[in-house]
mmCIF file of C-alpha atoms and ligand atoms in Angstrom:
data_model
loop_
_atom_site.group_PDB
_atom_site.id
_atom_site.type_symbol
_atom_site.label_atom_id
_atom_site.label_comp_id
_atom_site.label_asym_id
_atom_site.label_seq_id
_atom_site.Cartn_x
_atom_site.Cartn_y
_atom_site.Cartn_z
ATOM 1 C CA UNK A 1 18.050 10.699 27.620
ATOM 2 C CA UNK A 2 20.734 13.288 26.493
ATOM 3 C CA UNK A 3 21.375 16.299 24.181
ATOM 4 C CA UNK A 4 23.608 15.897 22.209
ATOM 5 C CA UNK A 5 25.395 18.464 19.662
ATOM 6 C CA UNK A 6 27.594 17.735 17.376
ATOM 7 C CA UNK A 7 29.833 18.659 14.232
ATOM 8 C CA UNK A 8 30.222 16.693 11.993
ATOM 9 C CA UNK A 9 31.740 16.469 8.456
ATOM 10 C CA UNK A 10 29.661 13.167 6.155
ATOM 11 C CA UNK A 11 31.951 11.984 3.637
ATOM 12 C CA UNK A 12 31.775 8.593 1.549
ATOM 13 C CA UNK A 13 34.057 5.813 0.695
ATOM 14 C CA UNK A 14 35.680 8.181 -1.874
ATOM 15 C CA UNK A 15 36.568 10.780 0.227
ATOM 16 C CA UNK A 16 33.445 13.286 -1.144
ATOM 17 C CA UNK A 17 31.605 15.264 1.231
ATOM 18 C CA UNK A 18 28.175 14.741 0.911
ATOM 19 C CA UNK A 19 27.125 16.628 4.386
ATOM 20 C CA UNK A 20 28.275 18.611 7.059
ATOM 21 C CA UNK A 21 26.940 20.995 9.648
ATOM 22 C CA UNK A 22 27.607 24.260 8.988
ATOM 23 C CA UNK A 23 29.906 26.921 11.531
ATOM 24 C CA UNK A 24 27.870 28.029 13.864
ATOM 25 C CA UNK A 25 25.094 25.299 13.634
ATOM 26 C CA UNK A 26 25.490 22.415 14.778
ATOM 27 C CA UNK A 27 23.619 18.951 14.966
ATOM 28 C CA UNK A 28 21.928 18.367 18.026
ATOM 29 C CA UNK A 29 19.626 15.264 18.918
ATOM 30 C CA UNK A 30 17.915 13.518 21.689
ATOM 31 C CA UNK A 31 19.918 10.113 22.326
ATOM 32 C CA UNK A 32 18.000 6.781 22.548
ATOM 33 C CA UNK A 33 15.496 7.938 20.475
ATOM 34 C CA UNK A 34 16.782 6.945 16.809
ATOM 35 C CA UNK A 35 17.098 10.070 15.574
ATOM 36 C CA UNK A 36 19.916 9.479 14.136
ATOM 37 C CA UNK A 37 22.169 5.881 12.380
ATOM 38 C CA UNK A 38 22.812 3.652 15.531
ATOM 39 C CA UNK A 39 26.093 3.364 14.130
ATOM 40 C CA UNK A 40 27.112 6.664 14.619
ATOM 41 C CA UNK A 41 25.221 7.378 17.955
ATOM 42 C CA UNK A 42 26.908 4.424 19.780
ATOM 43 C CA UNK A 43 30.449 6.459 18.940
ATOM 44 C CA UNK A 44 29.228 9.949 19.649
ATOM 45 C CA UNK A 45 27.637 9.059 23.433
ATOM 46 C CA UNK A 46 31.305 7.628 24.378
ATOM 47 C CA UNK A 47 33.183 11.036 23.634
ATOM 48 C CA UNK A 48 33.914 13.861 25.891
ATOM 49 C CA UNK A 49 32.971 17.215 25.639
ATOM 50 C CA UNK A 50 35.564 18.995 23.183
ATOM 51 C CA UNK A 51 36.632 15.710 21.836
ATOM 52 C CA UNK A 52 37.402 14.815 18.045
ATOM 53 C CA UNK A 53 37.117 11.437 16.306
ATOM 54 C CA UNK A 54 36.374 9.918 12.763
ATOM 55 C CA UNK A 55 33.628 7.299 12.501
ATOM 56 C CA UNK A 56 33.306 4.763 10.241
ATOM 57 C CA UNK A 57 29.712 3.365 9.972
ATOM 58 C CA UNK A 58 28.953 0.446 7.817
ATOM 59 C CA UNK A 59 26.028 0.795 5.770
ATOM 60 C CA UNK A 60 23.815 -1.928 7.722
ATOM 61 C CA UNK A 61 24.106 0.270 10.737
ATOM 62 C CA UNK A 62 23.818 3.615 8.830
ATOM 63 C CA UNK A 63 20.770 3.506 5.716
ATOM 64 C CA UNK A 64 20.795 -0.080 5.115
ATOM 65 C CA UNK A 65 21.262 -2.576 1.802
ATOM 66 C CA UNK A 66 20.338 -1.176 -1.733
ATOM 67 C CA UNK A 67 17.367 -3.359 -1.517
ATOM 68 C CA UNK A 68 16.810 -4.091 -5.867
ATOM 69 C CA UNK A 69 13.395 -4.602 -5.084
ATOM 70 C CA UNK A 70 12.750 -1.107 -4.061
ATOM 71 C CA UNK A 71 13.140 0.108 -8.055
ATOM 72 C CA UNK A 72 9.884 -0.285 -9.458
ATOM 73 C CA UNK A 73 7.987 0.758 -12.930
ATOM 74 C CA UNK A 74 5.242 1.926 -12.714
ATOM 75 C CA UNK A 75 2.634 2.619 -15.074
ATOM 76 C CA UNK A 76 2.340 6.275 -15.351
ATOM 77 C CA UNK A 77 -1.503 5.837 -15.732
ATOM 78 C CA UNK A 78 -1.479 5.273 -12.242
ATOM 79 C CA UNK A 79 0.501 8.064 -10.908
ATOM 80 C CA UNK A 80 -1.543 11.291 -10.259
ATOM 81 C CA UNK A 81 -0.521 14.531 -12.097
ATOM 82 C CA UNK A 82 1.832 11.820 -14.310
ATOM 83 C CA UNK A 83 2.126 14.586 -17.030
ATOM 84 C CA UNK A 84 3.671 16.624 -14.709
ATOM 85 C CA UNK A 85 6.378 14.408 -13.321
ATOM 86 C CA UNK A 86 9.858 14.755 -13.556
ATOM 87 C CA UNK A 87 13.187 12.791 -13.514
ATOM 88 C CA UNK A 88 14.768 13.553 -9.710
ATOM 89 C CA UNK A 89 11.135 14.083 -8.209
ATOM 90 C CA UNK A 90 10.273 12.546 -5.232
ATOM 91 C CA UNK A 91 7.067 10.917 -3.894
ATOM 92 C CA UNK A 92 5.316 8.736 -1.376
ATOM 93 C CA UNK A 93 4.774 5.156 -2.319
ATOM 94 C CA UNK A 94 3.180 1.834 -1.105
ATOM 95 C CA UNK A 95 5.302 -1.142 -0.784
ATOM 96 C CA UNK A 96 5.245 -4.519 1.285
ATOM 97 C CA UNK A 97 6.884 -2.284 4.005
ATOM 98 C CA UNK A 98 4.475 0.480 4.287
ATOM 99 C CA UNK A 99 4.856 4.163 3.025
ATOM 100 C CA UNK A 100 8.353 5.404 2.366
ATOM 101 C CA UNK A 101 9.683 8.301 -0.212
ATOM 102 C CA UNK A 102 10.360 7.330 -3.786
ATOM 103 C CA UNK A 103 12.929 8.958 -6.454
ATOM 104 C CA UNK A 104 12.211 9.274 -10.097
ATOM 105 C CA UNK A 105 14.772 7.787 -11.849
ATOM 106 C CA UNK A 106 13.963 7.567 -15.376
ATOM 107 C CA UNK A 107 10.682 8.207 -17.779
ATOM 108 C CA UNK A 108 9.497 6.826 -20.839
ATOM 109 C CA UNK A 109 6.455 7.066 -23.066
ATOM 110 C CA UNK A 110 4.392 4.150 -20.607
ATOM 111 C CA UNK A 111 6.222 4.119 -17.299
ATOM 112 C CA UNK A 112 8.292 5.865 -15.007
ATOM 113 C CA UNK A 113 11.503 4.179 -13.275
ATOM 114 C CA UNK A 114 10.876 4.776 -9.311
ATOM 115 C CA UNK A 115 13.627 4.147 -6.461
ATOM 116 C CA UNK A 116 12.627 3.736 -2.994
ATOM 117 C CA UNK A 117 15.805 3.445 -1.750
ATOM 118 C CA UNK A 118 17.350 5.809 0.761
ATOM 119 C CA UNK A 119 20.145 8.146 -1.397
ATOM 120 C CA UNK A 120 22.502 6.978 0.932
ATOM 121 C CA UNK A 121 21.746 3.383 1.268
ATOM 122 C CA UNK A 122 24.099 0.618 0.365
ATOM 123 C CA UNK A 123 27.166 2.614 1.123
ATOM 124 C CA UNK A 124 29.596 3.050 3.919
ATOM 125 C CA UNK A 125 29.695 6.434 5.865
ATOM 126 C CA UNK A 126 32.731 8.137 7.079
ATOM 127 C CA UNK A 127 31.923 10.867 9.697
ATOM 128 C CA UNK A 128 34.832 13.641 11.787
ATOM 129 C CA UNK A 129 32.601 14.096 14.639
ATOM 130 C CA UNK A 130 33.520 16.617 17.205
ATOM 131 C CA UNK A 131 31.119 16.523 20.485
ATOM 132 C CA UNK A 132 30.430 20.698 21.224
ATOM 133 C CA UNK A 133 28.012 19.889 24.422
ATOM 134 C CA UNK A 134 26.228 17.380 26.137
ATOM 135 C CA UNK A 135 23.051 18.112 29.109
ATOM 136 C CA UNK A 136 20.144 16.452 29.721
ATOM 137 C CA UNK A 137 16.891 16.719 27.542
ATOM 138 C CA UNK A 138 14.338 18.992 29.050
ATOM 139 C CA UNK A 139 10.570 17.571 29.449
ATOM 140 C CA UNK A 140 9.494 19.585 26.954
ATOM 141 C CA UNK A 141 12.360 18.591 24.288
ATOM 142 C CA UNK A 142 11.164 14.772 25.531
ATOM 143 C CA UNK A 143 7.155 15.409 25.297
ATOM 144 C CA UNK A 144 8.359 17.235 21.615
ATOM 145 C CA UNK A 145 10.280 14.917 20.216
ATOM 146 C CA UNK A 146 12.915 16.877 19.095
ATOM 147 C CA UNK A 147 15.747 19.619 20.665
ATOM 148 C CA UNK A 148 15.020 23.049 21.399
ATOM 149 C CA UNK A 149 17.370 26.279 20.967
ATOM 150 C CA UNK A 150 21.024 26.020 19.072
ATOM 151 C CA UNK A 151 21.124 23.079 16.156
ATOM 152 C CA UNK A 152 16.972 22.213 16.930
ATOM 153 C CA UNK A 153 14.001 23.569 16.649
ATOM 154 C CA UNK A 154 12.991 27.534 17.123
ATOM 155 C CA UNK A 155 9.112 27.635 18.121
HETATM 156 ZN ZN1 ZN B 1 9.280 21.647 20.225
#
C-alpha cells in the first residue's frame, strides 16, 4: 500500500466545479484501502509522478444511483429536538442498510422531507488529476488509517 497525493480539480457533467484541492494542499490517501471512488483510484495508481490527466468516473463507480427510496418523511414527532430542525440540516438515520447521514430537504406542519442520498450520487464526475508524489505508507500511517504530514493528518 501507497501514498498517494494528488491535485485535483472535481467538476460535474456541466462543467461546475464542485471541489478542488487547494495550492499548497493537496489530497493524499492510502491506496487499496477505499478511501477514495474506485473509479478514480484505478486512474490515479497508473500515472507517473508529475503527470496530468482528466478522469471521467461514472457515477456507479464514484457515489452510486440516486436510490428514490432513500427520501423519506418522517414524522417530526419522532425526530429529537424536531422544533429545532432546519431545511439543509443533516443527521444520522436508520435504514435497511444501516446508519448513513440524512439531508433535510423540506418541512411542513407534520413531517419533514429527509434524503439519504450522497450529494453527489447519481451523477457523473469529471476530475484533472495531477499525481505530486507517490512513497510507500509508513506502519504508522497503515496501523492509523489515514496519511500523515502534507494533505493528511497533523497529530
Ligand atoms: Zn495518525
Amino acid at each position: 500500500m501507497k501514498v498517494y497525493i494528488i491535485d485535483y480539480v472535481l467538476k460535474n457533467s456541466k462543467g461546475d466545479v464542485l471541489d478542488k484541492s487547494h495550492q499548497g494542499h493537496p489530497l493524499a490517501f492510502i491506496s487499496e484501502q477505499g478511501q477514495i471512488i474506485p473509479g478514480l483510484e484505478k486512474e490515479i495508481v497508473t500515472l507517473k509522478v508529475g503527470e496530468e490527466k482528466k478522469i471521467e468516473v461514472k457515477s456507479d463507480e464514484a457515489y452510486g444511483p440516486y436510490v428514490h427510496e432513500l427520501i423519506q418523511d418522517v414524522p417530526l414527532t419522532a425526530l429529537p429536538d424536531a422544533e429545532k430542525l432546519k431545511v439543509g440540516d443533516r443527521m444520522w438515520g436508520e435504514t435497511n442498510q444501516g446508519k448513513r447521514p440524512f439531508l433535510v430537504k423540506a418541512i411542513n406542519k407534520t413531517h419533514a422531507t429527509m434524503d439519504g442520498n450522497h450529494p453527489l450520487a447519481g451523477q457523473d464526475l469529471f476530475f484533472e488529476v495531477k499525481l505530486v508524489q507517490v512513497r510507500d505508507a509508513t506502519e504508522e500511517e497503515l496501523l492509523h488509517g489515514h496519511v500523515h504530514g502534507p494533505g493528511g493528518h497533523h497529530h
